[in-house]
Short mmCIF file of C-alpha atoms in Angstrom, two decimals:
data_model
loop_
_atom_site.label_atom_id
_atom_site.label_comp_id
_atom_site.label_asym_id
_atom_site.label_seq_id
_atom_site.Cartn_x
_atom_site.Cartn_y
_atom_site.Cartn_z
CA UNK A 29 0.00 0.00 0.00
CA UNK A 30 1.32 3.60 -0.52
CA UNK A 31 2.50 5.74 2.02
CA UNK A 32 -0.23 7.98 2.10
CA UNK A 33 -2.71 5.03 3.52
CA UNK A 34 -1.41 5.87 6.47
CA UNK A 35 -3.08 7.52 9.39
CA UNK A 36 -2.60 8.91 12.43
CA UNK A 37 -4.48 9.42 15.62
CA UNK A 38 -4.03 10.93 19.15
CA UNK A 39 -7.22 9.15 20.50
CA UNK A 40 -6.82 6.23 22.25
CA UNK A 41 -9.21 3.34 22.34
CA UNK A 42 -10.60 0.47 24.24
CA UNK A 43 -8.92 -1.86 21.39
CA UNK A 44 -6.04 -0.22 22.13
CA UNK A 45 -4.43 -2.16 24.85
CA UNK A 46 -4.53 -5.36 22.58
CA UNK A 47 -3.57 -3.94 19.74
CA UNK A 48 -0.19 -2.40 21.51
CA UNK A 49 0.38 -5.83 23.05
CA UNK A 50 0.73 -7.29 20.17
CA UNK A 51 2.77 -4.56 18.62
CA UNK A 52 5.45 -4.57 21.51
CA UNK A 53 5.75 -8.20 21.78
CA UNK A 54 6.11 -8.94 17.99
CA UNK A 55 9.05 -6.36 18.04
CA UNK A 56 11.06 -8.96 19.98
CA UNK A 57 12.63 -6.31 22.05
CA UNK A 58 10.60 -6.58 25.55
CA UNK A 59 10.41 -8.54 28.37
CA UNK A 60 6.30 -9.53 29.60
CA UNK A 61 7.00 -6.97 32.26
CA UNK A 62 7.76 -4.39 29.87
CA UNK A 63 4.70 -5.25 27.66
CA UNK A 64 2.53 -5.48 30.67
CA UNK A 65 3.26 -1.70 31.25
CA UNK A 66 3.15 -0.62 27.49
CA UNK A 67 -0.82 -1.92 28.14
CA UNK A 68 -0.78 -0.43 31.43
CA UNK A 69 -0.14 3.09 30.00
CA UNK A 70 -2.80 2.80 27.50
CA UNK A 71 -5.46 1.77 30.53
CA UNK A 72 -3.93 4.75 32.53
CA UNK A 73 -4.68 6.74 29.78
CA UNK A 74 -8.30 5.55 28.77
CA UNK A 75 -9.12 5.68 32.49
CA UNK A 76 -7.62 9.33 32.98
CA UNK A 77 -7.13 11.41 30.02
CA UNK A 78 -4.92 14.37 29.55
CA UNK A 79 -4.62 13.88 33.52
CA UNK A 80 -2.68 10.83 33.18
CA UNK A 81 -0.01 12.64 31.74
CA UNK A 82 0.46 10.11 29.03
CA UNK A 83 -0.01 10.98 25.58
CA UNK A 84 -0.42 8.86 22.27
CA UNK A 85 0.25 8.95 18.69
CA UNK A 86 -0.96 5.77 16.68
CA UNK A 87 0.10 4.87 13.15
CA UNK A 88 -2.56 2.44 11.37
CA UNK A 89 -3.42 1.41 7.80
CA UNK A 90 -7.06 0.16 7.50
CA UNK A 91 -7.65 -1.09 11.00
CA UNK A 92 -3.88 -2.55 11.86
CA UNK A 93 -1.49 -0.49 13.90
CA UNK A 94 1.48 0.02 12.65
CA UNK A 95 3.41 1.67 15.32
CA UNK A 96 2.91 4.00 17.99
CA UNK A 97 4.72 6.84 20.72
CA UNK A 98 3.32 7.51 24.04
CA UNK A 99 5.09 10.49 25.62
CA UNK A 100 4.37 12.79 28.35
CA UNK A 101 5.91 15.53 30.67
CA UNK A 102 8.18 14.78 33.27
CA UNK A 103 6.86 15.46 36.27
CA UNK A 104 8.94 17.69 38.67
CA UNK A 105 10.11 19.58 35.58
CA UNK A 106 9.50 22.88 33.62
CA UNK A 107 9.56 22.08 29.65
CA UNK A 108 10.89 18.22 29.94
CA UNK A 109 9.24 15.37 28.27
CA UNK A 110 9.71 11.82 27.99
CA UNK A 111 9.50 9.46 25.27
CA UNK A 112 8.08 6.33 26.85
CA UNK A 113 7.77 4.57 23.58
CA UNK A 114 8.41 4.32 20.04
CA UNK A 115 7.89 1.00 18.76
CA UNK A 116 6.88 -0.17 15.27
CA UNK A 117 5.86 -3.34 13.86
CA UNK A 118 8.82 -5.35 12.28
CA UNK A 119 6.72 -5.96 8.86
CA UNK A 120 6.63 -1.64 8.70
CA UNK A 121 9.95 -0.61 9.85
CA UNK A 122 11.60 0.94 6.68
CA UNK A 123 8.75 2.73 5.17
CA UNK A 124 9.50 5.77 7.65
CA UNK A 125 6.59 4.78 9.91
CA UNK A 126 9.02 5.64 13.04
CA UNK A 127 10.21 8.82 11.96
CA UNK A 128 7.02 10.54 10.89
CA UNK A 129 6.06 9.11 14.50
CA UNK A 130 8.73 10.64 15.90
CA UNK A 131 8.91 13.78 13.99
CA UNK A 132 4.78 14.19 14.86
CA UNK A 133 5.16 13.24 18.63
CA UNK A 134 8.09 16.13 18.73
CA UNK A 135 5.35 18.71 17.18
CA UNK A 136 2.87 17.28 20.22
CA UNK A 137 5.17 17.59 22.94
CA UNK A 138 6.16 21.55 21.44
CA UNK A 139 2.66 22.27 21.29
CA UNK A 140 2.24 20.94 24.78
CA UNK A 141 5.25 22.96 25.88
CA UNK A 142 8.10 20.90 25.32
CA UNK A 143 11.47 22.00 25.22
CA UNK A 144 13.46 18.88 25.29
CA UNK A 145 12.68 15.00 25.26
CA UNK A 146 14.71 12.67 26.65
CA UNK A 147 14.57 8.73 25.44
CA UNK A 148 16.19 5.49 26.97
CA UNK A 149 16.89 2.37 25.98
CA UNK A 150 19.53 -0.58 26.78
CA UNK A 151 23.37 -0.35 25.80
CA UNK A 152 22.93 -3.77 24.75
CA UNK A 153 23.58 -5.09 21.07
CA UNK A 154 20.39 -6.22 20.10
CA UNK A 155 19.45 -2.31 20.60
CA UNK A 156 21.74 -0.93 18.32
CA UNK A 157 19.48 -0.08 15.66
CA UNK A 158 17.77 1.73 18.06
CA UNK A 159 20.43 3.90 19.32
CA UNK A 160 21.04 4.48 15.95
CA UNK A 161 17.87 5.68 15.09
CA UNK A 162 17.42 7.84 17.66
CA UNK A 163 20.84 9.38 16.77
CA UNK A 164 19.24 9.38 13.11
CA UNK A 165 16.59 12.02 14.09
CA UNK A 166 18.72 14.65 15.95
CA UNK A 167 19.18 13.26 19.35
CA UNK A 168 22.67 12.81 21.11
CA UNK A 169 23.66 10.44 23.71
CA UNK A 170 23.36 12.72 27.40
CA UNK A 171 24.66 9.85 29.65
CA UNK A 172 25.07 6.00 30.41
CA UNK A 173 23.96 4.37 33.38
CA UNK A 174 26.36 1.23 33.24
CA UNK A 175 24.66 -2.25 34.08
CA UNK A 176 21.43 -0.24 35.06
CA UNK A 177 18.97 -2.75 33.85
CA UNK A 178 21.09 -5.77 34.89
CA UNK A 179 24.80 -6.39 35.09
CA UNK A 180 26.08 -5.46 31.78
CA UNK A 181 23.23 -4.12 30.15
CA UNK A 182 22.95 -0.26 30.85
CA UNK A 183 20.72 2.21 30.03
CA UNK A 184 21.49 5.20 27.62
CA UNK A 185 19.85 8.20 27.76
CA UNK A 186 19.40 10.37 24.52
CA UNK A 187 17.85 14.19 24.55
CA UNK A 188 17.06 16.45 21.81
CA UNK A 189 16.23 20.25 22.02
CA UNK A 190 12.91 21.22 20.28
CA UNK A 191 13.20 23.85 17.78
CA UNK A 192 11.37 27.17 17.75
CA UNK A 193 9.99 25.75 14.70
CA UNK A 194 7.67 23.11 16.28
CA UNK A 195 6.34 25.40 18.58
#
């Protein structure tokens, strides 16, 4: 299908929670713990709204999601947001799915006030493409918390500064 079949929603729904279980665990990349609170965000946000704090962008075609961001500010802070998630279905990834997400979600946080966004993920190998792509759309490496998640996997943090432009 062409590019332009894709859509892309803030809303969140009650089919939601399935539908992002299945995306996160078909990535191969988390752990039932971490899939449990991919769901767990979408129920925190159908339950509470803009209140939660939690914010979605959803990429579908038809009626399949094809990948998805949930972001929100960081509590505590002035113009800080998080990237919770960026994941996008293994079958999709090359079509620029991820970076329109990301590139959208960046607008979002702006619009919400965002100044910077910080993302995480693991040091370890399998997550190279990751670090790459976050590298890929303007973010640098801030720090590395060696053997945060377990003893030799760490956790690298990436910001990026939000240009006047998306506000």
């Amino acid at each position: 299908m062409m590019a332009d079949s894709i859509t892309y929603r803030e809303e969140v729904k009650p089919g939601d929670r399935q539908a992002i279980g299945r995306l996160v665990r078909a990535t191969r990349f988390f752990s039932e713990e971490e899939i449990g609170i991919a769901v767990e965000l979408v129920e925190e946000r159908l339950s509470k709204g803009d209140a939660s704090g939690y914010f979605f962008l959803l990429a579908e075609e038809g009626d399949r999601l094809l990948g998805y961001t949930c972001f929100g500010p960081i509590p505590g802070t002035v113009h800080s947001f998080d990237l919770y998630w960026i994941a996008v279905d293994p079958g999709e990834q090359g079509r620029g799915v991820g970076r329109k997400l990301m590139a959208t979600s960046e607008t979002l946080m702006a619009e919400r006030g965002g100044m910077r966004v910080y993302a995480d993920t693991s040091s370890r190998p399998q997550y190279e493409p990751t670090r790459a792509f976050y590298l890929s759309c303007g973010y640098v490496q801030e720090a590395l918390l060696a053997d945060f998640y377990a003893p030799g996997d760490g956790k690298v943090i990436f910001v990026k500064l939000l240009s006047a432009r998306s506000h």
